[in-house]
PDB file of C-alpha atoms in Angstrom:
ATOM      1  CA  MET S   1     -32.597   2.418  33.964  1.00 43.00           C
ATOM      2  CA  TYR S   2     -30.164   4.976  32.628  1.00 47.00           C
ATOM      3  CA  TYR S   3     -26.821   4.605  32.492  1.00 51.00           C
ATOM      4  CA  SER S   4     -24.288   6.621  31.840  1.00 59.00           C
ATOM      5  CA  PRO S   5     -21.231   6.396  29.234  1.00 72.00           C
ATOM      6  CA  VAL S   6     -18.966   6.792  31.136  1.00 80.00           C
ATOM      7  CA  ILE S   7     -20.539   3.658  33.075  1.00 79.00           C
ATOM      8  CA  SER S   8     -21.031   1.969  30.102  1.00 79.00           C
ATOM      9  CA  LYS S   9     -17.509   2.500  29.059  1.00 83.00           C
ATOM     10  CA  LEU S  10     -16.100   0.475  31.991  1.00 87.00           C
ATOM     11  CA  PHE S  11     -18.427  -2.294  32.229  1.00 84.00           C
ATOM     12  CA  GLU S  12     -17.707  -2.519  28.685  1.00 84.00           C
ATOM     13  CA  MET S  13     -14.433  -2.503  28.685  1.00 87.00           C
ATOM     14  CA  VAL S  14     -14.394  -5.034  32.359  1.00 87.00           C
ATOM     15  CA  MET S  15     -15.826  -7.482  30.716  1.00 83.00           C
ATOM     16  CA  MET S  16     -13.614  -7.523  27.008  1.00 82.00           C
ATOM     17  CA  THR S  17     -10.877  -7.911  29.648  1.00 84.00           C
ATOM     18  CA  LEU S  18     -12.678 -10.696  31.113  1.00 80.00           C
ATOM     19  CA  LEU S  19     -13.725 -12.181  28.563  1.00 75.00           C
ATOM     20  CA  ASP S  20     -10.923 -10.887  25.569  1.00 73.00           C
ATOM     21  CA  SER S  21      -9.900 -14.218  24.812  1.00 73.00           C
ATOM     22  CA  GLN S  22     -13.447 -16.249  24.323  1.00 72.00           C
ATOM     23  CA  LEU S  23     -14.986 -13.273  21.564  1.00 73.00           C
ATOM     24  CA  GLU S  24     -12.385 -14.136  18.638  1.00 77.00           C
ATOM     25  CA  SER S  25     -13.683 -13.990  14.493  1.00 81.00           C
ATOM     26  CA  ASP S  26     -12.950 -15.711  12.414  1.00 83.00           C
ATOM     27  CA  PHE S  27      -9.546 -14.590  10.316  1.00 85.00           C
ATOM     28  CA  LEU S  28     -11.642 -13.930   7.267  1.00 85.00           C
ATOM     29  CA  GLN S  29     -12.624 -10.341   9.184  1.00 84.00           C
ATOM     30  CA  PHE S  30     -10.644  -7.693   8.473  1.00 82.00           C
ATOM     31  CA  GLY S  31     -12.503  -4.818  10.533  1.00 75.00           C
ATOM     32  CA  PHE S  32     -12.460  -3.754  14.102  1.00 73.00           C
ATOM     33  CA  LYS S  33      -8.826  -6.452  14.846  1.00 77.00           C
ATOM     34  CA  ARG S  34      -5.417  -5.574  16.281  1.00 77.00           C
ATOM     35  CA  ASN S  35      -2.406  -6.244  13.493  1.00 81.00           C
ATOM     36  CA  SER S  36      -5.621  -5.546  10.552  1.00 80.00           C
ATOM     37  CA  SER S  37      -7.040  -3.192   8.666  1.00 80.00           C
ATOM     38  CA  CYS S  38      -8.532  -1.970   5.012  1.00 80.00           C
ATOM     39  CA  SER S  39      -5.463  -3.328   3.808  1.00 84.00           C
ATOM     40  CA  HIS S  40      -5.183  -5.988   4.168  1.00 86.00           C
ATOM     41  CA  ALA S  41      -8.049  -7.048   2.366  1.00 85.00           C
ATOM     42  CA  LEU S  42      -7.449  -5.572  -0.226  1.00 87.00           C
ATOM     43  CA  LEU S  43      -4.337  -7.453  -0.468  1.00 88.00           C
ATOM     44  CA  THR S  44      -6.689 -10.590   0.385  1.00 88.00           C
ATOM     45  CA  MET S  45      -8.649  -9.618  -2.615  1.00 88.00           C
ATOM     46  CA  ARG S  46      -6.370  -9.036  -4.955  1.00 91.00           C
ATOM     47  CA  SER S  47      -4.213 -12.158  -4.683  1.00 90.00           C
ATOM     48  CA  VAL S  48      -8.105 -14.585  -4.729  1.00 89.00           C
ATOM     49  CA  ILE S  49      -8.904 -12.616  -8.192  1.00 91.00           C
ATOM     50  CA  LYS S  50      -5.573 -12.171  -9.909  1.00 93.00           C
ATOM     51  CA  HIS S  51      -5.093 -16.702  -8.896  1.00 92.00           C
ATOM     52  CA  TYR S  52      -8.007 -17.642 -10.436  1.00 91.00           C
ATOM     53  CA  VAL S  53      -7.636 -15.194 -13.575  1.00 93.00           C
ATOM     54  CA  LYS S  54      -5.151 -16.332 -14.103  1.00 94.00           C
ATOM     55  CA  HIS S  55      -6.178 -19.728 -14.263  1.00 93.00           C
ATOM     56  CA  GLY S  56      -8.700 -18.796 -16.753  1.00 94.00           C
ATOM     57  CA  SER S  57     -12.179 -18.227 -14.190  1.00 91.00           C
ATOM     58  CA  THR S  58     -14.105 -15.405 -13.808  1.00 88.00           C
ATOM     59  CA  VAL S  59     -14.035 -13.998 -10.707  1.00 86.00           C
ATOM     60  CA  ASN S  60     -17.715 -12.093  -9.303  1.00 86.00           C
ATOM     61  CA  ILE S  61     -17.730  -9.645  -6.543  1.00 85.00           C
ATOM     62  CA  TYR S  62     -21.031  -8.231  -4.404  1.00 82.00           C
ATOM     63  CA  ALA S  63     -19.822  -6.108  -1.576  1.00 80.00           C
ATOM     64  CA  LEU S  64     -23.188  -5.796   0.883  1.00 76.00           C
ATOM     65  CA  ASP S  65     -23.626  -1.924   2.353  1.00 76.00           C
ATOM     66  CA  ILE S  66     -23.596  -2.830   6.188  1.00 75.00           C
ATOM     67  CA  SER S  67     -23.303   1.125   7.395  1.00 71.00           C
ATOM     68  CA  LYS S  68     -26.013   0.395   9.457  1.00 74.00           C
ATOM     69  CA  ALA S  69     -25.705  -2.866  10.200  1.00 74.00           C
ATOM     70  CA  PHE S  70     -24.634  -1.712  13.726  1.00 74.00           C
ATOM     71  CA  ASP S  71     -28.439  -1.505  14.358  1.00 77.00           C
ATOM     72  CA  ARG S  72     -29.560  -3.999  13.221  1.00 76.00           C
ATOM     73  CA  VAL S  73     -28.117  -6.984  15.282  1.00 80.00           C
ATOM     74  CA  ASP S  74     -30.302  -9.482  17.360  1.00 77.00           C
ATOM     75  CA  HIS S  75     -29.197  -9.501  20.746  1.00 74.00           C
ATOM     76  CA  PHE S  76     -30.215 -13.384  20.288  1.00 73.00           C
ATOM     77  CA  ALA S  77     -28.323 -14.337  17.623  1.00 75.00           C
ATOM     78  CA  LEU S  78     -25.528 -13.558  20.293  1.00 74.00           C
ATOM     79  CA  LEU S  79     -26.883 -16.872  21.991  1.00 68.00           C
ATOM     80  CA  GLN S  80     -23.449 -18.514  20.513  1.00 70.00           C
ATOM     81  CA  LEU S  81     -20.926 -16.192  23.476  1.00 74.00           C
ATOM     82  CA  PRO S  82     -20.075 -17.781  26.465  1.00 74.00           C
ATOM     83  CA  ARG S  83     -22.721 -18.456  28.953  1.00 75.00           C
ATOM     84  CA  CYS S  84     -22.055 -16.455  31.328  1.00 73.00           C
ATOM     85  CA  PHE S  85     -21.290 -13.405  29.053  1.00 77.00           C
ATOM     86  CA  ILE S  86     -24.971 -14.085  27.893  1.00 77.00           C
ATOM     87  CA  GLY S  87     -26.360 -13.134  30.798  1.00 78.00           C
ATOM     88  CA  VAL S  88     -24.862  -9.992  31.239  1.00 80.00           C
ATOM     89  CA  LEU S  89     -25.745  -8.799  27.718  1.00 77.00           C
ATOM     90  CA  LEU S  90     -28.773  -9.661  27.415  1.00 76.00           C
ATOM     91  CA  ASP S  91     -29.606  -7.939  31.210  1.00 79.00           C
ATOM     92  CA  TRP S  92     -27.669  -5.360  30.286  1.00 77.00           C
ATOM     93  CA  PHE S  93     -30.034  -4.898  26.520  1.00 76.00           C
ATOM     94  CA  THR S  94     -32.914  -5.209  27.735  1.00 76.00           C
ATOM     95  CA  ARG S  95     -32.714  -2.692  30.616  1.00 76.00           C
ATOM     96  CA  CYS S  96     -31.499  -0.330  28.533  1.00 76.00           C
ATOM     97  CA  PHE S  97     -34.286   2.771  26.734  1.00 80.00           C
ATOM     98  CA  VAL S  98     -33.384   5.369  25.160  1.00 80.00           C
ATOM     99  CA  CYS S  99     -35.667   8.259  23.486  1.00 84.00           C
ATOM    100  CA  VAL S 100     -34.797  11.024  20.498  1.00 86.00           C
ATOM    101  CA  ARG S 101     -34.706  14.183  21.195  1.00 87.00           C
ATOM    102  CA  TRP S 102     -35.211  16.621  17.807  1.00 91.00           C
ATOM    103  CA  CYS S 103     -35.060  20.372  17.895  1.00 92.00           C
ATOM    104  CA  GLY S 104     -35.392  20.847  21.503  1.00 89.00           C
ATOM    105  CA  SER S 105     -38.417  18.204  22.187  1.00 92.00           C
ATOM    106  CA  TYR S 106     -37.768  14.726  23.503  1.00 91.00           C
ATOM    107  CA  SER S 107     -39.670  11.417  21.876  1.00 92.00           C
ATOM    108  CA  TYR S 108     -41.355   9.046  24.662  1.00 90.00           C
ATOM    109  CA  TRP S 109     -38.846   6.566  25.926  1.00 90.00           C
ATOM    110  CA  PHE S 110     -38.423   2.588  24.490  1.00 86.00           C
ATOM    111  CA  ARG S 111     -36.577  -0.297  24.801  1.00 83.00           C
ATOM    112  CA  ILE S 112     -34.350  -1.212  22.023  1.00 78.00           C
ATOM    113  CA  VAL S 113     -34.551  -3.977  20.317  1.00 77.00           C
ATOM    114  CA  ALA S 114     -31.945  -4.866  18.383  1.00 79.00           C
ATOM    115  CA  GLY S 115     -28.416  -3.270  17.921  1.00 78.00           C
ATOM    116  CA  VAL S 116     -25.339  -2.735  19.390  1.00 77.00           C
ATOM    117  CA  ARG S 117     -24.815   0.709  20.838  1.00 73.00           C
ATOM    118  CA  GLN S 118     -22.872   3.686  18.620  1.00 73.00           C
ATOM    119  CA  GLY S 119     -19.411   4.171  20.053  1.00 75.00           C
ATOM    120  CA  GLY S 120     -19.067   1.416  22.827  1.00 78.00           C
ATOM    121  CA  ILE S 121     -16.033  -0.410  23.887  1.00 80.00           C
ATOM    122  CA  LEU S 122     -17.638  -4.371  22.567  1.00 81.00           C
ATOM    123  CA  SER S 123     -19.998  -3.156  19.848  1.00 81.00           C
ATOM    124  CA  PRO S 124     -17.178  -3.748  16.928  1.00 81.00           C
ATOM    125  CA  ILE S 125     -16.349  -7.660  18.769  1.00 81.00           C
ATOM    126  CA  LEU S 126     -19.879  -7.890  19.590  1.00 81.00           C
ATOM    127  CA  PHE S 127     -20.703  -7.497  15.685  1.00 82.00           C
ATOM    128  CA  ALA S 128     -17.439  -9.258  14.348  1.00 82.00           C
ATOM    129  CA  VAL S 129     -19.020 -11.987  16.415  1.00 80.00           C
ATOM    130  CA  TYR S 130     -22.640 -12.070  15.061  1.00 81.00           C
ATOM    131  CA  MET S 131     -21.188 -12.078  11.488  1.00 83.00           C
ATOM    132  CA  ASP S 132     -19.296 -14.959  12.144  1.00 83.00           C
ATOM    133  CA  VAL S 133     -21.962 -17.011  11.141  1.00 82.00           C
ATOM    134  CA  LEU S 134     -22.268 -15.401   7.549  1.00 84.00           C
ATOM    135  CA  ILE S 135     -18.329 -16.699   7.688  1.00 86.00           C
ATOM    136  CA  MET S 136     -19.481 -19.950   8.456  1.00 87.00           C
ATOM    137  CA  ARG S 137     -22.099 -20.835   6.719  1.00 88.00           C
ATOM    138  CA  LEU S 138     -19.963 -19.941   3.483  1.00 88.00           C
ATOM    139  CA  ARG S 139     -17.944 -21.835   4.142  1.00 89.00           C
ATOM    140  CA  HIS S 140     -19.707 -24.823   5.421  1.00 91.00           C
ATOM    141  CA  HIS S 141     -22.060 -24.332   2.399  1.00 91.00           C
ATOM    142  CA  GLY S 142     -18.899 -24.040  -0.229  1.00 86.00           C
ATOM    143  CA  LEU S 143     -19.621 -21.044  -1.423  1.00 86.00           C
ATOM    144  CA  GLY S 144     -16.960 -18.607  -2.437  1.00 85.00           C
ATOM    145  CA  CYS S 145     -13.619 -19.134  -3.966  1.00 87.00           C
ATOM    146  CA  LYS S 146     -10.256 -21.196  -1.940  1.00 86.00           C
ATOM    147  CA  LEU S 147      -7.282 -19.950  -2.442  1.00 85.00           C
ATOM    148  CA  PHE S 148      -4.814 -22.839  -1.990  1.00 86.00           C
ATOM    149  CA  ASP S 149      -7.965 -25.084  -0.290  1.00 86.00           C
ATOM    150  CA  ILE S 150      -8.190 -21.989   2.276  1.00 87.00           C
ATOM    151  CA  PHE S 151     -11.627 -20.431   1.607  1.00 88.00           C
ATOM    152  CA  HIS S 152     -11.975 -17.139   0.915  1.00 87.00           C
ATOM    153  CA  GLY S 153     -15.514 -17.353  -0.339  1.00 83.00           C
ATOM    154  CA  CYS S 154     -16.159 -14.028   1.716  1.00 84.00           C
ATOM    155  CA  LEU S 155     -13.669 -11.035   3.235  1.00 81.00           C
ATOM    156  CA  GLY S 156     -15.067  -9.276   7.152  1.00 73.00           C
ATOM    157  CA  PRO S 157     -16.354  -5.942   7.726  1.00 65.00           C
ATOM    158  CA  THR S 158     -13.422  -3.974   6.753  1.00 57.00           C
ATOM    159  CA  LEU S 159     -13.662   0.739   7.439  1.00 51.00           C
ATOM    160  CA  CYS S 160     -11.752   0.615   4.156  1.00 48.00           C
TER     161      CYS S 160
END
């Protein structure tokens, strides 16, 4: 089934409006949020580093290149979303077929089995929900820095 980009965007805007309050991500995710930016993430990181260095600790920073991460989102990992949303999304994802155009030629049509749509209205929010699992696991296992008893062990995606 083919969905035009306009219909897809309209569908995503309606879904986002209906479920906006249920699609919140961890406060450590700085990307794709209102009133949040790369500057906020950098300020948080600098504050944590400054605190640990001031108290004589060594700080190790690890960065992940998640530039292709939208393409890798496991659809079934999004099952933590509200039930009413899951059925609609799974139905929508399983009906999504694409082909590749290269030098005027087209490939065969195939089903997309992972990822969220580049340029989609919901895609950044779905990606943030997907990434929340990483932050929750790190927090649960006590891995990473704490500043004044608040976990700062993983600063979420930003577009710096």
